[in-house]
Coordinates of C-alpha atoms in Angstrom, one line a residue:
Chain M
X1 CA 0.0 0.0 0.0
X2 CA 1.6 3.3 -0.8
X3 CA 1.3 6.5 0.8
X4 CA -1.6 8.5 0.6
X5 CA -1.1 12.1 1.6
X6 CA -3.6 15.0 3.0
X7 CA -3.4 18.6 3.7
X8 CA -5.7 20.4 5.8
X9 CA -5.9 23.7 6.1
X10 CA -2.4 24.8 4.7
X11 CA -0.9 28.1 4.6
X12 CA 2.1 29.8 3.9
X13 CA 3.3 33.1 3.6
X14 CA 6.9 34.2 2.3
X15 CA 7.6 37.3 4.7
X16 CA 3.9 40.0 4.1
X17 CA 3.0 37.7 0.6
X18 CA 0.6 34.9 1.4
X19 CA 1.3 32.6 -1.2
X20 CA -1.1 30.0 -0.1
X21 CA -4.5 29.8 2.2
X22 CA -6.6 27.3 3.6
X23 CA -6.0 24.6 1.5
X24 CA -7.4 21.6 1.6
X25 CA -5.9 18.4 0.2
X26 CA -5.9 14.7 0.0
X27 CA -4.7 11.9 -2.3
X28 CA -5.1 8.3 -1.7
X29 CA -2.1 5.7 -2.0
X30 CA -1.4 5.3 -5.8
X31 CA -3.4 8.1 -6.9
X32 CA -2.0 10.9 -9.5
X33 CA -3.3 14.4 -9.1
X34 CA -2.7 16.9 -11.1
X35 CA -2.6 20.5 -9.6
X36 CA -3.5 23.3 -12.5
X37 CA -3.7 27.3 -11.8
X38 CA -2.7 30.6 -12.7
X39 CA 1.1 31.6 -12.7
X40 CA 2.1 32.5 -9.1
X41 CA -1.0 31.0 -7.4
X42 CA 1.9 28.9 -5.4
X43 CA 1.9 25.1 -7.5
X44 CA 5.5 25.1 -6.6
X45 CA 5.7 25.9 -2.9
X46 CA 2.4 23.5 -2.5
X47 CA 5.0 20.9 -3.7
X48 CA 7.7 22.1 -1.3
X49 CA 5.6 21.8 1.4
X50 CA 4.6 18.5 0.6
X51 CA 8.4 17.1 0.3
X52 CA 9.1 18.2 3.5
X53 CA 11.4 21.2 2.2
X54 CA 9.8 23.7 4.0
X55 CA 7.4 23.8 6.8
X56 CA 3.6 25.9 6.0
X57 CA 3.0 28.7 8.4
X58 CA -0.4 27.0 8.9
X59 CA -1.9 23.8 9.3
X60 CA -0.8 20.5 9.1
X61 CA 0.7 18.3 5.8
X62 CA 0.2 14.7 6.4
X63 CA 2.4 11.9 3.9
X64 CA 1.7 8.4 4.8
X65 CA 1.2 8.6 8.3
X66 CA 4.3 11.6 9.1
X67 CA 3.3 15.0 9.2
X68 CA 6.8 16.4 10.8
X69 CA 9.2 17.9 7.7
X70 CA 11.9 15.1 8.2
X71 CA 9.3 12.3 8.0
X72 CA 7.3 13.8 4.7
X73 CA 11.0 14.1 3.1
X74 CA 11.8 10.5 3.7
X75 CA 8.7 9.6 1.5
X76 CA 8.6 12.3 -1.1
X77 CA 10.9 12.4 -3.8
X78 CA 10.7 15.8 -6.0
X79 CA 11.7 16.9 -10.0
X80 CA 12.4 20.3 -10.2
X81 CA 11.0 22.2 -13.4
X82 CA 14.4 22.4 -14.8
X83 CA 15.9 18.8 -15.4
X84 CA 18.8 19.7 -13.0
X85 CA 20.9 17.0 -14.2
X86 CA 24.6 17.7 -12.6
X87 CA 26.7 18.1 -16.0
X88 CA 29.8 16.5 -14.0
X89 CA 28.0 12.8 -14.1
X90 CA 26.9 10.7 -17.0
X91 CA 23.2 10.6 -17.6
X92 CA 23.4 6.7 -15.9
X93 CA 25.3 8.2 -12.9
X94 CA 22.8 11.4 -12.8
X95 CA 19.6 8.7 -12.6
X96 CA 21.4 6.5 -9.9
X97 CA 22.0 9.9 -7.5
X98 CA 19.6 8.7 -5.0
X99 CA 21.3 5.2 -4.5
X100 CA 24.5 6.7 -4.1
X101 CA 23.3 9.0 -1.4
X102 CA 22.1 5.8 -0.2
X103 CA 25.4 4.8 0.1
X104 CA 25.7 2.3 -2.9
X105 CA 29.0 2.2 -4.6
X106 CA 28.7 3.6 -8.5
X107 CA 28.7 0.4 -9.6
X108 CA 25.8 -1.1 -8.0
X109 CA 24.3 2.3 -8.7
X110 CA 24.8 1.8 -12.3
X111 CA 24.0 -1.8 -12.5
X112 CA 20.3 -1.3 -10.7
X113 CA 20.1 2.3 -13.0
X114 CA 20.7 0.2 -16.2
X115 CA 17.4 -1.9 -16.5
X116 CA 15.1 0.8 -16.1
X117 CA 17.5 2.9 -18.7
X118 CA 16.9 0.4 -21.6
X119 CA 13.0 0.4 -20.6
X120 CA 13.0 3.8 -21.0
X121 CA 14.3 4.1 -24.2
X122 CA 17.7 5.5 -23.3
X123 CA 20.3 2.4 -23.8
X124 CA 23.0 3.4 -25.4
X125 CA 23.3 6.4 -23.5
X126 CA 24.5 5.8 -20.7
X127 CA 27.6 7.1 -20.7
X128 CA 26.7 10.4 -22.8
X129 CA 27.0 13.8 -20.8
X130 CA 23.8 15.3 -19.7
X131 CA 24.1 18.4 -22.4
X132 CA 24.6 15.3 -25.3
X133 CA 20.7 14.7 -24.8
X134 CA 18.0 15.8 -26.3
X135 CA 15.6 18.0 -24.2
X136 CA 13.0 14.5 -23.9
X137 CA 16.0 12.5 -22.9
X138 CA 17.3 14.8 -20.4
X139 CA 13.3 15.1 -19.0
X140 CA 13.7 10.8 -19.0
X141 CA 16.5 10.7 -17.1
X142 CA 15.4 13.7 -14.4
X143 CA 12.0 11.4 -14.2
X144 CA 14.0 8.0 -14.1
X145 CA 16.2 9.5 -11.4
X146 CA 12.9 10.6 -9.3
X147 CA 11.8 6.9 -9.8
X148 CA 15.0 5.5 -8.8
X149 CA 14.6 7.0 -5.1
X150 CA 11.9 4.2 -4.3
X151 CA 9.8 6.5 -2.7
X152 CA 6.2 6.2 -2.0
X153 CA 5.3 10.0 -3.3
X154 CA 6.3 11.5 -6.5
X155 CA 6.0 15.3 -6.6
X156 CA 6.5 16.2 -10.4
X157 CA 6.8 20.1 -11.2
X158 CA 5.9 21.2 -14.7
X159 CA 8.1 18.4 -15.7
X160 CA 7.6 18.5 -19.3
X161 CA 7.2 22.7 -19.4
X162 CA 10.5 23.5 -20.9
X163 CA 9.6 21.1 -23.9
X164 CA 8.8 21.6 -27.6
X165 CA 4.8 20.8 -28.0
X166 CA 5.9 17.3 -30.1
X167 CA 8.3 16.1 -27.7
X168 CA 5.5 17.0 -24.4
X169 CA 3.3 15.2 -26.5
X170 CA 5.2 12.2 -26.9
X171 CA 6.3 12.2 -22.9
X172 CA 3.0 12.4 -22.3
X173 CA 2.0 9.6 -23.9
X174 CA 5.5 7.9 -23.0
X175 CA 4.2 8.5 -19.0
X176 CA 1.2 7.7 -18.7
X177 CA 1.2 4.0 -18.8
X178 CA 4.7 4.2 -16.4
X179 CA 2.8 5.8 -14.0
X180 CA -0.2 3.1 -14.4
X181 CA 2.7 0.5 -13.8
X182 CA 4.6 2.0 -11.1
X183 CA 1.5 2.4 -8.3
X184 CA 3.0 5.7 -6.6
X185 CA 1.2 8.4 -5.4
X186 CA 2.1 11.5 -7.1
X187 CA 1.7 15.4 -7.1
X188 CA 1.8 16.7 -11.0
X189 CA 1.6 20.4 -11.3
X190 CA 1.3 22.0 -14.6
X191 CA 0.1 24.8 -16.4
X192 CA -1.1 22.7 -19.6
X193 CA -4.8 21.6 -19.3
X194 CA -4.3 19.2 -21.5
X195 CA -1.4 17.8 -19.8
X196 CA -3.7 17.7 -16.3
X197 CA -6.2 15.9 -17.4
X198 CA -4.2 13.2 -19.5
X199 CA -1.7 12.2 -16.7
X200 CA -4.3 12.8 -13.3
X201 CA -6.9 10.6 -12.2
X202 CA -7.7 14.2 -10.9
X203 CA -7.4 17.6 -11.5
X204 CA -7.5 20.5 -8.7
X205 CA -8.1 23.8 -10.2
X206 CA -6.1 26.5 -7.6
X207 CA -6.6 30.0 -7.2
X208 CA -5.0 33.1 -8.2
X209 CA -2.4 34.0 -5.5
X210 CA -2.9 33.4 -2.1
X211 CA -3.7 30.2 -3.3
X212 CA -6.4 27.1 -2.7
X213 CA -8.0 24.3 -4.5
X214 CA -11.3 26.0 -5.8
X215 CA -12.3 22.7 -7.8
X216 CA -11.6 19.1 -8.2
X217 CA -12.4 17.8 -11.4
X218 CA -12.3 13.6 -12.7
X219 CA -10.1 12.4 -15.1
X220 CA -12.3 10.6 -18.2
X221 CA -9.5 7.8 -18.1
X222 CA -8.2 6.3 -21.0
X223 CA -8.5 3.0 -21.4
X224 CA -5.9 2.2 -23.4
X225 CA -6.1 4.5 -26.5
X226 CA -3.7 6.7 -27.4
X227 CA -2.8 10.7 -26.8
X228 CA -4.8 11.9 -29.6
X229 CA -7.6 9.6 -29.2
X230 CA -8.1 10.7 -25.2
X231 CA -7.6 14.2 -26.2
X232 CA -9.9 14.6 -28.8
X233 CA -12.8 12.8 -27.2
X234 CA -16.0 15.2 -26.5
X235 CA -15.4 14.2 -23.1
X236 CA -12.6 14.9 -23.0
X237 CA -12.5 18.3 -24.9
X238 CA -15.1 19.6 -22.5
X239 CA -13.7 19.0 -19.0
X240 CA -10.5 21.0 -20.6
X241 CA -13.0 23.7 -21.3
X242 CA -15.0 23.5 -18.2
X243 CA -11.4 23.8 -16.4
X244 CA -10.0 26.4 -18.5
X245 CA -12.8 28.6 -17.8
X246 CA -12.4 28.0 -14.1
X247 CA -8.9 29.5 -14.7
X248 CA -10.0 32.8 -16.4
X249 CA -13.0 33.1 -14.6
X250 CA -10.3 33.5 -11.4
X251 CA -7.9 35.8 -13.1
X252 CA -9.8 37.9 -15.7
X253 CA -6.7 39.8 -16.2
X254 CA -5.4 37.3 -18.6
X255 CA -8.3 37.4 -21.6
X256 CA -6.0 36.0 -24.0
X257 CA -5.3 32.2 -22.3
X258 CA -8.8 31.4 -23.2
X259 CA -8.3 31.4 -27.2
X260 CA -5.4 28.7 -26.2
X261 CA -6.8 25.5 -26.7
X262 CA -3.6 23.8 -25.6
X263 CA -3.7 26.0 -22.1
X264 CA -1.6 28.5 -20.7
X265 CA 2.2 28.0 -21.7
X266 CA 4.6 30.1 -19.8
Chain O
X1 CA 47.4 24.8 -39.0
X2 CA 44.9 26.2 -36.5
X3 CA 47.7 26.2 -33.5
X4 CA 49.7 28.4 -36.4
X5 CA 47.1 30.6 -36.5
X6 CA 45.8 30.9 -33.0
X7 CA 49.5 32.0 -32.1
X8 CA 50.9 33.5 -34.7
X9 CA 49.6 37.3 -34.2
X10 CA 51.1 37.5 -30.6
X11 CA 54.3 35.5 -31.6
X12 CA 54.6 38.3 -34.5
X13 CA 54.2 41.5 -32.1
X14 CA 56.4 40.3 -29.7
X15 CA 58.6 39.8 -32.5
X16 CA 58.2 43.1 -33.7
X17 CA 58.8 45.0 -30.2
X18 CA 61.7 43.0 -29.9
X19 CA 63.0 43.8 -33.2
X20 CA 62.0 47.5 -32.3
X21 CA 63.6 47.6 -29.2
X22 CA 66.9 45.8 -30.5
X23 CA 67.0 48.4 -33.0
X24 CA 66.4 51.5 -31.1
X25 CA 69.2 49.9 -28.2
X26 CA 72.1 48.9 -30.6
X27 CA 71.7 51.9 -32.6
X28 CA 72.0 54.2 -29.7
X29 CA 69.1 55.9 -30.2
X30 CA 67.3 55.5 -26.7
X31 CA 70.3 56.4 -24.7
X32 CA 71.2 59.2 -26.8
X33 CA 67.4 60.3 -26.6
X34 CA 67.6 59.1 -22.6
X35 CA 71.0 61.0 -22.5
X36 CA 72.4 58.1 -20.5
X37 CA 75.4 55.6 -21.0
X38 CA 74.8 52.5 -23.4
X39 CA 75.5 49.9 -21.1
X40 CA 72.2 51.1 -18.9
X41 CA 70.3 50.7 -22.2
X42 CA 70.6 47.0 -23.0
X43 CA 69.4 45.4 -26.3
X44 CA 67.4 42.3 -26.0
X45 CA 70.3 40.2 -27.5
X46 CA 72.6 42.0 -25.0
X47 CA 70.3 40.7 -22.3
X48 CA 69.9 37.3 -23.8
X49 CA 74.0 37.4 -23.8
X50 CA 74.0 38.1 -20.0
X51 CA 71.1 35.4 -19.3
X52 CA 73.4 32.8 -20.9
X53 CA 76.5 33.6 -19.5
X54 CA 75.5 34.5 -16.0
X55 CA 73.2 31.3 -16.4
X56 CA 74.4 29.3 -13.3
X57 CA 74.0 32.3 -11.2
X58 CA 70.5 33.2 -12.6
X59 CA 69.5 29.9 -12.3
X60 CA 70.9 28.9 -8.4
X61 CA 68.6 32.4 -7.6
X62 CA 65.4 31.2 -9.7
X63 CA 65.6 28.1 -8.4
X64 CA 65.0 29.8 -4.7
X65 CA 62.6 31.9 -5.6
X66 CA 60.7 29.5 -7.4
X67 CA 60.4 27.4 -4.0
X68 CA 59.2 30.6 -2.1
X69 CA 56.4 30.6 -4.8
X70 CA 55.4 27.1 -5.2
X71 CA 55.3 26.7 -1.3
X72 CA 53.8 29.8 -0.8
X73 CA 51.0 29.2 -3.6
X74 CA 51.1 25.6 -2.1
X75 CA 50.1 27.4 1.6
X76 CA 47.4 29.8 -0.1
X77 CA 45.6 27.3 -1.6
X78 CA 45.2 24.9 1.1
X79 CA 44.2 27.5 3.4
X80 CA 41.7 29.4 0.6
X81 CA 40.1 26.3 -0.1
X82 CA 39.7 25.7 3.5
X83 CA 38.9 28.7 4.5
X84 CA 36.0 29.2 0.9
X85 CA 34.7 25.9 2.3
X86 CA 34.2 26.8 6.1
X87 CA 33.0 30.2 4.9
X88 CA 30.2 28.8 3.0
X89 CA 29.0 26.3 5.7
X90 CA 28.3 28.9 8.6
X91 CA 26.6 31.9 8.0
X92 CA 27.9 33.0 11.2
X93 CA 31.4 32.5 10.1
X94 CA 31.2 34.3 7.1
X95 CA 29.5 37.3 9.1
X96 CA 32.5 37.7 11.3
X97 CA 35.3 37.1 9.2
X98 CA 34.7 38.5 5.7
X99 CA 35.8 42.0 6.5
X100 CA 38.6 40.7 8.2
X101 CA 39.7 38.9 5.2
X102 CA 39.1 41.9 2.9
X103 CA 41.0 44.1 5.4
X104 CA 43.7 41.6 4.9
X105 CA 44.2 42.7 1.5
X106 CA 44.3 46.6 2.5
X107 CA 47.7 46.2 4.6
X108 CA 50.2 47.6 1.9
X109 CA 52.3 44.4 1.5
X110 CA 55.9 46.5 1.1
X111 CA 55.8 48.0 4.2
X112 CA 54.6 45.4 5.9
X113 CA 57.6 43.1 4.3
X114 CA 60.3 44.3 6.1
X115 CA 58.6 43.7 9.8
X116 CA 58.3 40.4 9.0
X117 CA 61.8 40.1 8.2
X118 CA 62.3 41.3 11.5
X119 CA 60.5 38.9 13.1
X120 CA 61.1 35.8 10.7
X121 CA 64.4 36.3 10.4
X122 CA 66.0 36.0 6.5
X123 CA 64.5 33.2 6.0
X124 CA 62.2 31.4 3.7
X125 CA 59.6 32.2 6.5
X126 CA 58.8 35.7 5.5
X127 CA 58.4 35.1 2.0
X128 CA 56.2 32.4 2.5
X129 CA 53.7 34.5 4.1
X130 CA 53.8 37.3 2.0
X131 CA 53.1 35.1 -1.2
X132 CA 50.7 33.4 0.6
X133 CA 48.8 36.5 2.3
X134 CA 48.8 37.4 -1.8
X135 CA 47.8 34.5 -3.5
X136 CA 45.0 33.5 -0.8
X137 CA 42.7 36.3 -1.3
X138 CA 41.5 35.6 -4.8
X139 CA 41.3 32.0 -3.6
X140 CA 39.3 31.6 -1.0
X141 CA 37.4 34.6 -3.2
X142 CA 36.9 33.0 -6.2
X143 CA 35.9 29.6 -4.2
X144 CA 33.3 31.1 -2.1
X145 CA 31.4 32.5 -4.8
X146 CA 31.1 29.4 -7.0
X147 CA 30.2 27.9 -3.9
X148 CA 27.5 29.8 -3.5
X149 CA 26.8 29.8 -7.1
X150 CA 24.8 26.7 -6.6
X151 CA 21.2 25.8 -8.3
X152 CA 18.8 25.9 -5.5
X153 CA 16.8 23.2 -7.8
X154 CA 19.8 21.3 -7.6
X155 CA 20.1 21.3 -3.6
X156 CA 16.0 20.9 -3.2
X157 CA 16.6 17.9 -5.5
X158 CA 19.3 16.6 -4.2
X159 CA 17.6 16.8 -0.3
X160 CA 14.4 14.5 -1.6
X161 CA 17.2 12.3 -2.9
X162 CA 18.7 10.9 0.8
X163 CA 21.5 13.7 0.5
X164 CA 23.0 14.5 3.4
X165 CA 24.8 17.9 3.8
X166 CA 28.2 16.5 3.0
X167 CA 26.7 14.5 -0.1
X168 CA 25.4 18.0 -1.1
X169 CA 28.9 19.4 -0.8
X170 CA 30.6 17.1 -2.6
X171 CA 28.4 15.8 -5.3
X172 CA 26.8 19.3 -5.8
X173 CA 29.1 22.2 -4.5
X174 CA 32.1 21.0 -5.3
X175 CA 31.9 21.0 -8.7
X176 CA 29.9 23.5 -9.0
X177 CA 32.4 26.0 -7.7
X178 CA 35.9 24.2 -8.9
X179 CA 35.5 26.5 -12.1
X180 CA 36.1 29.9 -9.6
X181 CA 38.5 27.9 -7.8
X182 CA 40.7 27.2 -10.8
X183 CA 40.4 31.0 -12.0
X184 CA 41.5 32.2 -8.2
X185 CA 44.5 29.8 -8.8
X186 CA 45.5 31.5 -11.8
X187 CA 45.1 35.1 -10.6
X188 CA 47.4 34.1 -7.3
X189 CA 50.0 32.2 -9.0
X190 CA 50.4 35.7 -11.6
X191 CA 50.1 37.4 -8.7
X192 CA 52.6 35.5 -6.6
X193 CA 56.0 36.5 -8.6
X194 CA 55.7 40.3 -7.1
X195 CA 54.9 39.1 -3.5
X196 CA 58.1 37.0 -3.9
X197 CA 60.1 40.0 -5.0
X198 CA 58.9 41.9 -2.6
X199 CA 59.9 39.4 0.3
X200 CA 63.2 39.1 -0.9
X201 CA 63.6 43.0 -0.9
X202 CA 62.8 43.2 2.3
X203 CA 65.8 41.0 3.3
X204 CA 67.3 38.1 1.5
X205 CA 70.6 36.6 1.1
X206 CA 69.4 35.0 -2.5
X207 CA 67.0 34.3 -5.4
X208 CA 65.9 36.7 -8.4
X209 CA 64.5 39.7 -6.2
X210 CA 68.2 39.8 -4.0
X211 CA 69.8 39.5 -7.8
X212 CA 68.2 42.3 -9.3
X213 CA 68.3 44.5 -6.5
X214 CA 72.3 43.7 -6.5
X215 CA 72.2 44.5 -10.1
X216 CA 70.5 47.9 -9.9
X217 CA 73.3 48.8 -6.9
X218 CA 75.6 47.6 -9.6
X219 CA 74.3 49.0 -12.4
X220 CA 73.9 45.8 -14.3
X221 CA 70.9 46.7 -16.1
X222 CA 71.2 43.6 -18.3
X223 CA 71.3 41.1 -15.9
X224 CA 68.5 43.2 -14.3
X225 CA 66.3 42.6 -17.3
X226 CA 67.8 38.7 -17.8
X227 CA 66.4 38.0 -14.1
X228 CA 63.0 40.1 -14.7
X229 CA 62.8 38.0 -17.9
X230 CA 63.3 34.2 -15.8
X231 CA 60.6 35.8 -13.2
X232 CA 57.9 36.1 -15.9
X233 CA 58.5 32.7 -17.0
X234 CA 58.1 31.2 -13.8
X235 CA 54.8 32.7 -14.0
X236 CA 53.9 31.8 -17.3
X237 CA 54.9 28.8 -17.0
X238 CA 53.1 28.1 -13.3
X239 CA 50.1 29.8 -14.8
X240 CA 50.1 27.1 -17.9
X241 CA 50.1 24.3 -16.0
X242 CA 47.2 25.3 -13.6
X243 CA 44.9 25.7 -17.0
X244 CA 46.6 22.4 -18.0
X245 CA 45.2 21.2 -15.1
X246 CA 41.8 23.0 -15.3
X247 CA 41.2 21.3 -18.7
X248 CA 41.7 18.1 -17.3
X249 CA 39.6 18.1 -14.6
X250 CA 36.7 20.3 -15.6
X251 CA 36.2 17.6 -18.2
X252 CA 32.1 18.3 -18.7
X253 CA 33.0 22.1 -19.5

C-alpha cells in the first residue's frame, strides 16, 4: 500500500506575501493528481511543502502517516521544473544519484540504474553527458532519477514545461502507462490543461495568488487508447474547457489564455 | 594549421617589439634620446648574452625563488580552499570574518615586508607569508562564490534524494564551484611573482628579487632585465600548468 497524503488547512506566507491559504488536500495511496492554476497561485511551494522542504505557516501536511518535515521528506521524492541533471555525471550516474546517497558504490548504482534505462528508451546512452541529450532525454532521465529514489510520493513540477509541443506530447503519452505500472502516489503540477487531465486521475483547479483548491475535477481515463484519441474525445475536450474557464474566470486579467486551446504556456 | 594561426599574431608582435627595441638599443638611439650611457640601455640580445652567460647564477637564484612561490602558492591554496569551504557552511562565520579577510588585502604588503623580516628572520619564513597572504585572497574569493553559485533546484533535488549535507557538498558544491576555484589559482600564482620580490627585498641573502636588487646597486641593467625575464617565466609557466590542469579536470565544460 503506498502512501496517501492529505493537507488540511495549509498556509504559507513568504515574509507579508501569502502565497497559499486554507488549503485543503488529500490523495489516496497510488493516486496521480494533477494541480493546474494561474502563474504565481503557489503550484510550486504546495509541492515544497509536501516534500518536507519547507514547513507551512499554517496547518498540518500529512504523507503516509508523518506529518513532521523530516518524515514527509523521507517519502517524497521531488523533479524540479528544470531537469537539474549535474553536468559532472553521465546521464546513468545522474539517474542512480539517489542510490549513491544511499550509500551504494557507482557500480551497484549503475547496475540497478541500467534496466530501467533500456526500458525507457535511453540504452545506449549511458555514458553520454547530460548536455549530449536531447531536451525528452534529459526530462527521462530527471524522471527515471525521481523513480530510482523508491519513494512512496512522487512530486512532479511542470516536468515536461520546458519542452517543444511534439516532444511534451510524446512524454505524455510515454508517462502515462509508467505511471499506471509504477503504483506511486504523485503530485503533478502543470500549467497545460491538457497535460492535467491526460496524466491525473484528478485535476485541482487553484486559485490566483494566495492560493487554494477552488475545484476538483475527474479524469475521463483512457482506457488504453492513445494521446490523440483521449484528447480529442467530446469528453474529453469539455472537462478542458469547463477547467480552463475556471482559470479565467479567477484571473480575468489574462483574456488572451482562453483562445489557447492547448492551455496557458509560460 | 589552426595552432599556427591561433598564435601566430602575438608571436609576430612580440617579435616586432623585440626587433624595435633591439634596433632602437644597438643603434644608440634611446640612450642618446635618454642622455644616458649605453651599457644602462641593453638590447634584447645584450640581455639574452648576460642570461646565458651568467646562467648558473641566474639559475641557483630562480631556483630559490621559485620554492618561495610554489610553497607559498602551495600554503594559499590549502588555506583558501579551506577557509572558501568553512566560509560557506556557517553563516555565522562568514558574518565575522569577511571584513577581516578583505581588510587583509588593504595592509600595503611593502611595508609590511620588512617587519616580517624582522620577526622571521632571513629566512624562507617571511616570503612564504607574504606570497601566501597574496595569493590566498583571490582563492578563498573566487571559491566562495562558485560555492555559492549553486542551483537551489539542484540542492531541493538533491535533499528529496537521501542527501546528506556532506553529499550535497561534494556531489553538488564542489563541482559547482571548482571552475572559480581554478580562476582564483590562476590570478594568485600571476600574482605571486611580485609578492616573492617583494619578500626578498625586504631581506634576502638570494633568489631573483636579492639578484636584481644587487644589479640595480651595480648597475647591471642587463642582468636586471635577464632575471626580470626568468621571473615572468616562472609565471607563465606556473600559470600554464594550472589551466593544463583545469582542462583536465573540468572535463564536462
Amino acid at each position: 500500500m503506498t502512501a496517501s497524503l492529505t493537507g488540511h488547512a495549509v498556509g504559507h506566507a513568504f515574509g507579508s506575501v501569502t502565497a497559499l491559504e486554507e488549503l485543503d488536500l488529500s490523495v489516496e495511496g497510488g493516486e496521480i493528481l494533477a494541480v493546474v492554476g494561474p502563474s504565481g497561485c503557489g503550484k510550486s511551494t504546495l509541492l515544497e511543502l509536501i516534500c518536507g522542504l519547507r514547513e507551512p505557516t499554517r496547518g498540518t501536511i500529512d504523507v503516509g502517516g508523518r506529518e513532521d518535515a523530516a518524515g514527509r521528506l523521507e517519502r517524497c521524492a521531488y523533479m524540479p521544473q528544470t531537469d537539474c541533471l549535474l553536468p559532472w555525471y553521465s546521464a546513468i550516474d545522474n539517474a542512480g544519484l539517489a542510490l549513491r546517497n544511499r550509500g551504494l558504490s557507482r557500480s551497484a548504482a549503475r547496475e540497478r540504474s541500467k534496466r530501467l534505462f533500456t526500458q525507457f528508451g535511453l540504452s545506449g546512452f549511458e555514458d553520454a553527458r547530460p548536455d549530449e541529450l536531447s531536451g525528452g532525454m534529459r526530462q527521462r532521465v530527471a524522471f527515471l532519477r525521481t523513480l530510482l529514489s523508491e519513494k512512496d510520493v512522487l512530486l512532479l513540477d511542470e516536468p515536461f514545461a520546458a519542452l517543444d509541443a511534439i516532444t511534451r506530447a510524446e512524454l505524455q503519452e510515454w508517462l502515462r502507462p509508467v505511471m499506471a505500472a509504477e503504483e506511486r502516489t504523485a503530485v503533478l503540477v502543470t500549467h497545460d490543461v491538457e497535460e492535467a487531465l491526460f496524466l491525473g486521475d484528478r485535476v485541482a483547479v487553484m486559485s490566483p495568488r494566495p492560493g487554494r483548491i477552488t475545484k476538483m475535477i475527474e479524469s475521463p481515463g483512457g482506457d488504453g487508447r492513445s494521446r490523440s484519441e483521449v484528447v480529442t474525445a467530446p469528453e474529453f475536450t469539455a472537462l478542458r474547457q469547463r477547467i480552463l474557464s475556471l482559470l479565467t474566470a479567477a484571473a480575468p486579467s489574462v483574456p488572451a489564455r482562453t483562445a489557447d486551446p492547448a492551455g496557458a504556456k509560460p | 594549421m589552426r595552432a599556427v594561426r591561433h598564435w601566430l599574431p602575438p608571436v609576430v608582435l612580440i617579435l616586432a617589439l623585440l626587433g624595435l627595441w633591439q634596433l632602437a638599443a644597438s643603434s644608440g638611439f634611446m640612450a642618446d634620446t635618454l642622455d644616458l650611457e649605453d651599457f644602462l640601455v641593453p638590447s634584447p640580445s645584450q640581455i639574452l648574452d648576460v642570461l646565458w652567460q651568467d646562467r648558473d647564477l641566474i639559475a641557483e637564484n630562480a631556483r630559490v625563488t621559485l620554492v618561495e612561490i610554489v610553497a607559498g602558492f602551495g600554503v594559499a591554496l590549502v588555506v583558501g580552499l579551506l577557509a572558501a569551504s568553512l566560509l560557506h557552511l556557517s553563516d555565522l562565520l562568514r558574518r565575522t570574518s569577511y571584513p577581516v579577510i578583505v581588510a587583509s588585502q588593504t595592509i600595503p604588503i611593502i611595508v609590511v615586508a620588512p617587519v616580517l623580516v624582522v620577526w622571521f628572520g632571513y629566512g624562507i619564513g617571511p616570503k612564504l607569508a607574504i606570497i601566501a597572504l597574496i595569493c590566498f585572497f583571490p582563492i578563498t574569493v573566487n571559491t566562495l562564490d562558485g560555492l555559492r553559485s549553486v542551483d537551489p533546484d539542484s540542492v531541493k533535488m538533491m535533499r528529496t534524494l537521501y542527501a546528506s549535507r556532506w553529499q550535497i557538498f561534494k556531489r553538488v558544491e564542489i563541482p559547482t564551484a571548482l571552475p572559480y576555484a581554478f580562476s582564483g589559482a590562476k590570478i594568485a600564482v600571476a600574482v605571486s611573482v611580485i609578492g616573492a620580490v617583494f619578500g626578498e627585498w625586504a631581506g634576502s641573502e638570494k633568489g631573483l628579487g636579492h639578484l636584481m636588487l644587487q644589479d640595480n646597486a651595480q648597475l647591471m641593467t642587463d642582468r636586471l632585465f635577464a632575471a626580470v625575464l626568468v621571473l615572468s617565466a616562472i609565471a607563465i609557466v606556473l600559470f600554464g600548468l594550472i589551466a593544463l590542469l583545469e582542462r583536465r579536470v573540468l572535463r564536462w565544460r
